[in-house]
PDB file of C-alpha atoms in Angstrom:
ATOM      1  CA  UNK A  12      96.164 238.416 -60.190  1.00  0.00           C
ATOM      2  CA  UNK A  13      97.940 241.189 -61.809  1.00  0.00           C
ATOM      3  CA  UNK A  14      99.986 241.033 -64.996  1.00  0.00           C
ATOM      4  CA  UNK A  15     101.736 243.494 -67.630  1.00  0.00           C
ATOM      5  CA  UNK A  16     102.495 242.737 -70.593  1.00  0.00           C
ATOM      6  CA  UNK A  17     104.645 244.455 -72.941  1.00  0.00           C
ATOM      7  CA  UNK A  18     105.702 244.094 -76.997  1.00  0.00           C
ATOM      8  CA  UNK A  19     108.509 242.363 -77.324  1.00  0.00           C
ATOM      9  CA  UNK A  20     111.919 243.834 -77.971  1.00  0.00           C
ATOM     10  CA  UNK A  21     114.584 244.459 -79.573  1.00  0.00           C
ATOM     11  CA  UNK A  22     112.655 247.300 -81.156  1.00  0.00           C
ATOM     12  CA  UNK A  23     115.212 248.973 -83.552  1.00  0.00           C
ATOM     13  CA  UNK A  24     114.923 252.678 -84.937  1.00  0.00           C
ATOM     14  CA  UNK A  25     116.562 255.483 -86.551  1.00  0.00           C
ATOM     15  CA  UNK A  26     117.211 258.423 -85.193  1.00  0.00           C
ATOM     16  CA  UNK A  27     114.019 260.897 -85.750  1.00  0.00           C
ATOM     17  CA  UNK A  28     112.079 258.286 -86.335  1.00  0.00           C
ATOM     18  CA  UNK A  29     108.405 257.922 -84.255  1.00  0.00           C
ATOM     19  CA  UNK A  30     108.660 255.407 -81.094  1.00  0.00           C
ATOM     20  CA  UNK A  31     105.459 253.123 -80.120  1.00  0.00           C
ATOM     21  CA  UNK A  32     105.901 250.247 -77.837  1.00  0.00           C
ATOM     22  CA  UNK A  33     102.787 248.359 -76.325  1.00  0.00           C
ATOM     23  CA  UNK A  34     101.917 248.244 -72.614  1.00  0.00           C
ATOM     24  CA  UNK A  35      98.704 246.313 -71.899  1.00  0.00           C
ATOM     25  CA  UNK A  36      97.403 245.092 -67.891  1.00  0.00           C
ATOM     26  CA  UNK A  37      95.580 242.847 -66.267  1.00  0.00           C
ATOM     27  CA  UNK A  38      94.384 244.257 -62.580  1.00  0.00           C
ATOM     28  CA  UNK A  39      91.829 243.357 -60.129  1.00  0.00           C
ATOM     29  CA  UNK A  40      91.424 246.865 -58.618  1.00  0.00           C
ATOM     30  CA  UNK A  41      92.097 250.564 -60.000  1.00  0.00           C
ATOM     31  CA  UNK A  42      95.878 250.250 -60.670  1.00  0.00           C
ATOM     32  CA  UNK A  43      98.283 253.598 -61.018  1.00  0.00           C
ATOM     33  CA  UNK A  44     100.326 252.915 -64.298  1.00  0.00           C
ATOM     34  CA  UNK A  45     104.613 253.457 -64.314  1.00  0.00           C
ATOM     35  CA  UNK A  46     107.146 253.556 -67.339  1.00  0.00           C
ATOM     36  CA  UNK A  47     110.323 253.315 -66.152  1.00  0.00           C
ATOM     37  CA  UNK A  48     113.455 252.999 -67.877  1.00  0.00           C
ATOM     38  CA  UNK A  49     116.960 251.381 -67.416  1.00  0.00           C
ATOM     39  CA  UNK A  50     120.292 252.750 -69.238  1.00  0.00           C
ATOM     40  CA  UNK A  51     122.596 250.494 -70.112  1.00  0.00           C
ATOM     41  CA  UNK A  52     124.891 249.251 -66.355  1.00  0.00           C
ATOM     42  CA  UNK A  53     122.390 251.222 -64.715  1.00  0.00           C
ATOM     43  CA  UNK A  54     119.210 251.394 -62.323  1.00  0.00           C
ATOM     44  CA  UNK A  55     115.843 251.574 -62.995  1.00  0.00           C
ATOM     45  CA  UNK A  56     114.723 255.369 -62.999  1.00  0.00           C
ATOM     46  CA  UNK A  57     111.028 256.280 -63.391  1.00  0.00           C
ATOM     47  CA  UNK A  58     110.224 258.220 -66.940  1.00  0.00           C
ATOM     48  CA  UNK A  59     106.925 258.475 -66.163  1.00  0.00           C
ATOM     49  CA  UNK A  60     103.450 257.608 -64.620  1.00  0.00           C
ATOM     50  CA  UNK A  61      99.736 258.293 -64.476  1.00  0.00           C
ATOM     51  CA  UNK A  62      97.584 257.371 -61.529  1.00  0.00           C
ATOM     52  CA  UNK A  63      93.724 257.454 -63.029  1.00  0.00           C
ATOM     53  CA  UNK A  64      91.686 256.804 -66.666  1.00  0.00           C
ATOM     54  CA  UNK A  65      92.375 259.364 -69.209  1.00  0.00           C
ATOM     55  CA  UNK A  66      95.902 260.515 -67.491  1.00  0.00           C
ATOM     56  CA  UNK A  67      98.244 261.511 -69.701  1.00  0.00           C
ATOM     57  CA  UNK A  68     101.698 260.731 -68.191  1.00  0.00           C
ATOM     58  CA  UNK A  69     104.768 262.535 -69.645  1.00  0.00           C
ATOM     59  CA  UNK A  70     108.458 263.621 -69.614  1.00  0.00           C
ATOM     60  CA  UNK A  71     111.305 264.038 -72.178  1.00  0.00           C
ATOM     61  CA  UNK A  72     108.997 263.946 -74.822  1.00  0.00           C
ATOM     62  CA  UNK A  73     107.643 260.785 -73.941  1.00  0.00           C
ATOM     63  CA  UNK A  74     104.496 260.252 -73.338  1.00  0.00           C
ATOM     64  CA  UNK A  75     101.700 257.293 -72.635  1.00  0.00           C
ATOM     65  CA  UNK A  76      97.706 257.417 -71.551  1.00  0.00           C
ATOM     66  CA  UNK A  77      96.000 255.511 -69.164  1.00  0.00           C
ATOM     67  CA  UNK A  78      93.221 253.824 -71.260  1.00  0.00           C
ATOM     68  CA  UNK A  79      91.043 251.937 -68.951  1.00  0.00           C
ATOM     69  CA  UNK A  80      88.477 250.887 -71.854  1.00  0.00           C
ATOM     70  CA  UNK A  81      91.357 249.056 -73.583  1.00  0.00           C
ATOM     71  CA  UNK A  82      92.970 248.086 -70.581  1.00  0.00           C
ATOM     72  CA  UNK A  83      96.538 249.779 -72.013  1.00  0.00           C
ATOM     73  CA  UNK A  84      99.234 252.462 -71.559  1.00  0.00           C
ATOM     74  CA  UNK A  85     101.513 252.690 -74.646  1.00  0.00           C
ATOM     75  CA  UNK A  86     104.642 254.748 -74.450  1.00  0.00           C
ATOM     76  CA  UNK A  87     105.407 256.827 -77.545  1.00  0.00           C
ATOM     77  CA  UNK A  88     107.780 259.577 -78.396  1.00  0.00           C
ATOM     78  CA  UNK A  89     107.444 261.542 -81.425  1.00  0.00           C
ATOM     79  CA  UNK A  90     111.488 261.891 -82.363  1.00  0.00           C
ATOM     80  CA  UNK A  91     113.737 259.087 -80.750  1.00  0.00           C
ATOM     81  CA  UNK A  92     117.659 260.078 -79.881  1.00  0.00           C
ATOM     82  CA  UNK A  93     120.672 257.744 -79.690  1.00  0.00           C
ATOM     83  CA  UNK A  94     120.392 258.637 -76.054  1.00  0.00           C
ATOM     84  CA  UNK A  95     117.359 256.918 -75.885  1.00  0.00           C
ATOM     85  CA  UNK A  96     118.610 253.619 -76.208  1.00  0.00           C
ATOM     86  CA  UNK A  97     117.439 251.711 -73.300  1.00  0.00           C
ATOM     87  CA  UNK A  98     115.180 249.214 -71.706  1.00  0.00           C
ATOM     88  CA  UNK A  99     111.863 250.103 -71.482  1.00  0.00           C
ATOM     89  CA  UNK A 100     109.252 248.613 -68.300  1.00  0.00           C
ATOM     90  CA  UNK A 101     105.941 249.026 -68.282  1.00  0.00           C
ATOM     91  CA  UNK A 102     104.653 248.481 -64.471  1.00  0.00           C
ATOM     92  CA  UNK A 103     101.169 248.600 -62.440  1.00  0.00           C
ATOM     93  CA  UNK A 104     100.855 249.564 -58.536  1.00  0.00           C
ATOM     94  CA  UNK A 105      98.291 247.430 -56.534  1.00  0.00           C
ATOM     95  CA  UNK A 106      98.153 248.876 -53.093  1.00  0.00           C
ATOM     96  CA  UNK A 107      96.053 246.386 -52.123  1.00  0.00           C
ATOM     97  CA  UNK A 108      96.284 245.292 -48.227  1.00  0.00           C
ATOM     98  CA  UNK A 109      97.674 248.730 -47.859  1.00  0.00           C
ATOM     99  CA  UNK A 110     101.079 247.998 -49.669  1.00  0.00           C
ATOM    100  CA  UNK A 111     102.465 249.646 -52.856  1.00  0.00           C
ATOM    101  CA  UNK A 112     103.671 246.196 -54.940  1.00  0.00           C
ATOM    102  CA  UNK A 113     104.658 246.821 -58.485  1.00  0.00           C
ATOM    103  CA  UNK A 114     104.412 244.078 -61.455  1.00  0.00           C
ATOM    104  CA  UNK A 115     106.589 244.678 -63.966  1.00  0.00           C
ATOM    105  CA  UNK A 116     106.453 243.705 -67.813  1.00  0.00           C
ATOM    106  CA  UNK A 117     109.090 241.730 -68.940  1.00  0.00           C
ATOM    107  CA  UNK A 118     110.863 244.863 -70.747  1.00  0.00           C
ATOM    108  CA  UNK A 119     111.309 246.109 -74.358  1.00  0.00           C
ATOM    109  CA  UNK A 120     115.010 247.122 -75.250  1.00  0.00           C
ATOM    110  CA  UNK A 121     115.400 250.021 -77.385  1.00  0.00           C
ATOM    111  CA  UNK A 122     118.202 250.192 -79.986  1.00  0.00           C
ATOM    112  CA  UNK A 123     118.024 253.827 -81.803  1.00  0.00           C
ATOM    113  CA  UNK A 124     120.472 254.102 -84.680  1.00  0.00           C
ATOM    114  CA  UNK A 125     121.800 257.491 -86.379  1.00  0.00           C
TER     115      UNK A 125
ATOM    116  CA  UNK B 131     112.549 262.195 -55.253  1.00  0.00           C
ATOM    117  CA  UNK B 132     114.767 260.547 -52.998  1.00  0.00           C
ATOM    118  CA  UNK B 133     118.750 259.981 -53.122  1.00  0.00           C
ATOM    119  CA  UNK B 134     119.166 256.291 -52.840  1.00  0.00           C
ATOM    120  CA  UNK B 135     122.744 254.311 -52.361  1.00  0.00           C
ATOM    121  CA  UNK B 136     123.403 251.007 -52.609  1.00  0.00           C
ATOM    122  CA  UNK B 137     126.626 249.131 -51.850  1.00  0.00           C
ATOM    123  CA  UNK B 138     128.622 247.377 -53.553  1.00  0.00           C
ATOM    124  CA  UNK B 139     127.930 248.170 -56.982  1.00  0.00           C
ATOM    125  CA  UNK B 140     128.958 245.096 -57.794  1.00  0.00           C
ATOM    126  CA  UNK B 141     130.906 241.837 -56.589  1.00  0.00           C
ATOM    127  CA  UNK B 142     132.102 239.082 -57.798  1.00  0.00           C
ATOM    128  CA  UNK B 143     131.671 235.813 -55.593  1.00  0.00           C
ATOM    129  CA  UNK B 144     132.544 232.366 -54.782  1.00  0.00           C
ATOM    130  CA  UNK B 145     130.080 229.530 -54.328  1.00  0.00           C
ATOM    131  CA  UNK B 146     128.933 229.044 -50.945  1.00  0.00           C
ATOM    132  CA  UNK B 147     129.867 232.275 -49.616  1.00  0.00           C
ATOM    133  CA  UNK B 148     127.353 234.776 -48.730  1.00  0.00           C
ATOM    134  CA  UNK B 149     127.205 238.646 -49.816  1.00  0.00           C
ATOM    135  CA  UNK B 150     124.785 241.607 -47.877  1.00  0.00           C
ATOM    136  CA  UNK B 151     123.945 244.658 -49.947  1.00  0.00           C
ATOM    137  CA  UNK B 152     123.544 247.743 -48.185  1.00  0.00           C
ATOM    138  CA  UNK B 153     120.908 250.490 -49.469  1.00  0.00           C
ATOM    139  CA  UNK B 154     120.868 253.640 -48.146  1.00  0.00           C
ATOM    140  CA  UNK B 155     117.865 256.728 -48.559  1.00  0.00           C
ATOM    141  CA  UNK B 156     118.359 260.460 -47.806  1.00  0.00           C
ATOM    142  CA  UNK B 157     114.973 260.584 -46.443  1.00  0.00           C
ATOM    143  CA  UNK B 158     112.756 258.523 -43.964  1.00  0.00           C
ATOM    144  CA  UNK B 159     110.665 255.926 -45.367  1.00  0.00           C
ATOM    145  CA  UNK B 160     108.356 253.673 -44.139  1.00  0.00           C
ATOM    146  CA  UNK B 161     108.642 250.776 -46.865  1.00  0.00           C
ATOM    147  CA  UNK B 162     111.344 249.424 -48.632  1.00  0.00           C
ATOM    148  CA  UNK B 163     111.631 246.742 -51.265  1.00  0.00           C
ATOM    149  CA  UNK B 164     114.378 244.157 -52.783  1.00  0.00           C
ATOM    150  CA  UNK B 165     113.942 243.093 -56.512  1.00  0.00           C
ATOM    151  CA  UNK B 166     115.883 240.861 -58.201  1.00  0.00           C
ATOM    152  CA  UNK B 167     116.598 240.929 -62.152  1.00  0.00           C
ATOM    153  CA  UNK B 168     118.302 237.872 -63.652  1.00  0.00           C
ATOM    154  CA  UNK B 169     120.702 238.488 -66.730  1.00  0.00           C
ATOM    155  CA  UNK B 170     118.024 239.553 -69.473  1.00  0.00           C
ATOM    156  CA  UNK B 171     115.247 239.422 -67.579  1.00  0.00           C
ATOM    157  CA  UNK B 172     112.351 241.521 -65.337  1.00  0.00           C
ATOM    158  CA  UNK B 173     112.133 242.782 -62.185  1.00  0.00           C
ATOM    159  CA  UNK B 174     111.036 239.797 -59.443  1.00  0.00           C
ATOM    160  CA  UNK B 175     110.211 241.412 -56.012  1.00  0.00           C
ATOM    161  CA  UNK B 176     111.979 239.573 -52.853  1.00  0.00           C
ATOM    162  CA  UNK B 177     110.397 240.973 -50.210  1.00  0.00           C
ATOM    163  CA  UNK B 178     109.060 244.282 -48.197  1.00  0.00           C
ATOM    164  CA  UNK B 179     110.894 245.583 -45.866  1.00  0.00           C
ATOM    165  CA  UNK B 180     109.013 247.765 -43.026  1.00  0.00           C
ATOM    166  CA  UNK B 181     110.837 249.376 -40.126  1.00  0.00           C
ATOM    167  CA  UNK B 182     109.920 247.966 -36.823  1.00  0.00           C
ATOM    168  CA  UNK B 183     108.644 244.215 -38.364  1.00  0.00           C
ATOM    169  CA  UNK B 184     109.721 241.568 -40.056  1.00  0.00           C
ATOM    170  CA  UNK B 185     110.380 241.197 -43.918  1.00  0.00           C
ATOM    171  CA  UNK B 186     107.873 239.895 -46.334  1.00  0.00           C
ATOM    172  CA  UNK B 187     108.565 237.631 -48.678  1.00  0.00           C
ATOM    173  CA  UNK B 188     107.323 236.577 -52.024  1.00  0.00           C
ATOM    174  CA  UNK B 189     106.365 233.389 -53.114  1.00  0.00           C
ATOM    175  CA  UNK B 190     109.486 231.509 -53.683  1.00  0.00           C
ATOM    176  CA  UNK B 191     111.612 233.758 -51.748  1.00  0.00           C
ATOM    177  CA  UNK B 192     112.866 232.504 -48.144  1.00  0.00           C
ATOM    178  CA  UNK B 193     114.501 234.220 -44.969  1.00  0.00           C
ATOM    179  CA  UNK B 194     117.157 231.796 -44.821  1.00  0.00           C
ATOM    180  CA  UNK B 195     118.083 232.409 -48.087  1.00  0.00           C
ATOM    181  CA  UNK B 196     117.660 236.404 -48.307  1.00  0.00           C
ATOM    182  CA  UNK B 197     117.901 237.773 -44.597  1.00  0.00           C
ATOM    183  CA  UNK B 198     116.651 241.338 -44.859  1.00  0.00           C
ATOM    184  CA  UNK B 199     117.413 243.614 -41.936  1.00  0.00           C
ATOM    185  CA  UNK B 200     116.037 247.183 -41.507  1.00  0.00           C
ATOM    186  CA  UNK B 201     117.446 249.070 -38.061  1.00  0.00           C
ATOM    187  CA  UNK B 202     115.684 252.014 -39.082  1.00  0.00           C
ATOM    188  CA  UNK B 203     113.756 254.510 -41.740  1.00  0.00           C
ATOM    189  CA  UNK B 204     116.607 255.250 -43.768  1.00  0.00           C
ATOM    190  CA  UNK B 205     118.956 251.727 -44.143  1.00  0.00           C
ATOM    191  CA  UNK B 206     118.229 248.324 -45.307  1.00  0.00           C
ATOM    192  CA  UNK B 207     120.087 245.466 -45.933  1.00  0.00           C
ATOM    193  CA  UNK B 208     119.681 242.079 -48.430  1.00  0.00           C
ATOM    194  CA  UNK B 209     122.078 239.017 -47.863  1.00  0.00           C
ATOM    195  CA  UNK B 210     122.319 236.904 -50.338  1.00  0.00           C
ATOM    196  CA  UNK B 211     123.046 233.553 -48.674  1.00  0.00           C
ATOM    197  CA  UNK B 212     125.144 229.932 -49.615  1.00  0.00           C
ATOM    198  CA  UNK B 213     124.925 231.659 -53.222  1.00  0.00           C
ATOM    199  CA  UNK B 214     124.911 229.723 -56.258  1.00  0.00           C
ATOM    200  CA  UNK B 215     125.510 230.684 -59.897  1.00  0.00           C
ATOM    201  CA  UNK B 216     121.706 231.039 -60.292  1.00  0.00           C
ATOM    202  CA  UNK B 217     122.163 233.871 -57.457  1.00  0.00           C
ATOM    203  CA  UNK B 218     123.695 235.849 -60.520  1.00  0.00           C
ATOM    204  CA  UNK B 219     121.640 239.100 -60.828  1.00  0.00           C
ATOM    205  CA  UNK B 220     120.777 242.256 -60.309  1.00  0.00           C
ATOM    206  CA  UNK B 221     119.729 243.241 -56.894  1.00  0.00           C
ATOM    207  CA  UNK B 222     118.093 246.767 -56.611  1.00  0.00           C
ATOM    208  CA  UNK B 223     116.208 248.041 -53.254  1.00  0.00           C
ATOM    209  CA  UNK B 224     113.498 250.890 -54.067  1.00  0.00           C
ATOM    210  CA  UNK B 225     111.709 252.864 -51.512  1.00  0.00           C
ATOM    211  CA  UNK B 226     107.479 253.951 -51.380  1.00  0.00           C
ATOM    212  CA  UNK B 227     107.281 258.044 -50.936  1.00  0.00           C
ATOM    213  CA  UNK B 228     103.808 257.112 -50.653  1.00  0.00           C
ATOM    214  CA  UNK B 229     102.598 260.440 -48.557  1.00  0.00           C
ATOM    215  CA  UNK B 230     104.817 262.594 -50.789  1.00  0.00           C
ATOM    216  CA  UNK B 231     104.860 261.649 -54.486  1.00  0.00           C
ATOM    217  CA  UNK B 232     101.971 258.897 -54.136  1.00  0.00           C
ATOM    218  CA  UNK B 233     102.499 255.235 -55.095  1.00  0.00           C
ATOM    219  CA  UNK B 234     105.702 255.486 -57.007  1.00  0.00           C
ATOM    220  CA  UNK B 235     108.815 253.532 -55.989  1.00  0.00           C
ATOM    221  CA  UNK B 236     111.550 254.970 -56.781  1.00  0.00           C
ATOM    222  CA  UNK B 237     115.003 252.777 -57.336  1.00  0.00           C
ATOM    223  CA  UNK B 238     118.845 252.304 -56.099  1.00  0.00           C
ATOM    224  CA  UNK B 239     120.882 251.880 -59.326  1.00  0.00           C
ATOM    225  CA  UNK B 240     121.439 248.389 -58.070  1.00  0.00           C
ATOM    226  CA  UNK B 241     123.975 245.901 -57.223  1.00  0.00           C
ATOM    227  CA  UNK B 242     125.514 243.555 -59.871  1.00  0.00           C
ATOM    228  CA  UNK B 243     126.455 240.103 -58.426  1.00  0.00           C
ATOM    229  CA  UNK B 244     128.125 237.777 -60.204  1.00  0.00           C
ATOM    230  CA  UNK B 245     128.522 234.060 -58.458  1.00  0.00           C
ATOM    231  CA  UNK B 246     131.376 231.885 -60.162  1.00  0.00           C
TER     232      UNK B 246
END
């Protein structure tokens, strides 16, 4: 079946400083590939996504590649922000069977200190 | 995108009682989905949630446990039933704009239950 698996958290930066965190997935098929991120009390909103090899998915300076030989899809920013203190999921589609079912990481909080 | 609405935000419960969540989109969709996050934890999916058919449900997930309805294209609910303190989560429904954006779900901001 499908899996995701992410580094695990707390990762804990300064401000400025240059954000990695590791998405690698297992899939059966030809998966589309989600970050999506969750604020502290809040929902889950989608930060970003890329639906084929060699995508380049990206948004508020964040940005991760869909890198079918290595099976991965890293998020990185170049200059993390207080602000960008959250939770972090990495996530595959399957539409398999003709339905869209995500499989979620287990998450990678983000603590980003001034 | 699409607006979605879910209420309550959150509730606090008693053992044994049940509570139905209510999530509403400012568009028509065809599929909608329940997830449930315990304290610390992923996303789990519940079920799918078509318009017109029954729910389906993951494996471990049961209709007499979590009834979904879904009357029409833009309104779902989730009960959560005889709840337990292990019911304590997050419950968010997300929606498929498959047709317009592609693949991506897109989510409520959730429902906090808390089940003393």
């Amino acid at each position: 079946g499908n899996s995701v698996t992410q580094m695990e958290g707390p990762v804990t930066l300064s401000e400025e400083a240059f954000l990695t965190i590791n998405c690698t997935y297992t899939a059966t098929g030809y998966p589309s590939l989600f970050w999506y991120v969750q604020y502290p009390g809040e929902g889950l909103q989608l930060l970003l996504k890329a639906t084929k090899a060699d995508d380049k998915g990206s948004n508020k300076g964040f940005e991760a590649t869909y890198r079918k030989e290595t099976t991965s899809f890293h998020l990185e920013k170049g200059s993390v922000q207080v602000s960008d203190s959250a939770v972090y999921f990495c996530a595959l589609s399957d539409f398999t069977g003709g339905e869209n079912k995500l499989t979620f990481g287990t998450g990678t909080q983000l603590k980003v200190e001034l | 995108s699409a607006v979605i609405s879910q209420k309550p935000s959150r509730d606090i419960c008693q053992r044994g009682t049940s509570l139905t969540i209510q999530c509403q989109v400012d568009s028509q969709v065809t599929m909608m989905f329940w997830y449930r996050q315990q304290p610390g934890q992923s996303l789990t999916l519940i079920a799918t949630a078509n318009q017109g058919s029954e729910a389906t449900y993951e494996s471990g997930f049961v209709i007499d446990k979590f009834p979904i309805s879904r009357p029409n294209l833009t309104f779902s609910t989730l009960t959560v039933s005889n709840m337990s303190p292990e019911d304590s989560s997050i419950y968010l429904c997300s929606v498929d704009l498959a047709g317009m954006h592609g693949d991506t779900q897109y989510f409520g901001p959730g429902t906090r239950l808390t089940v003393l």
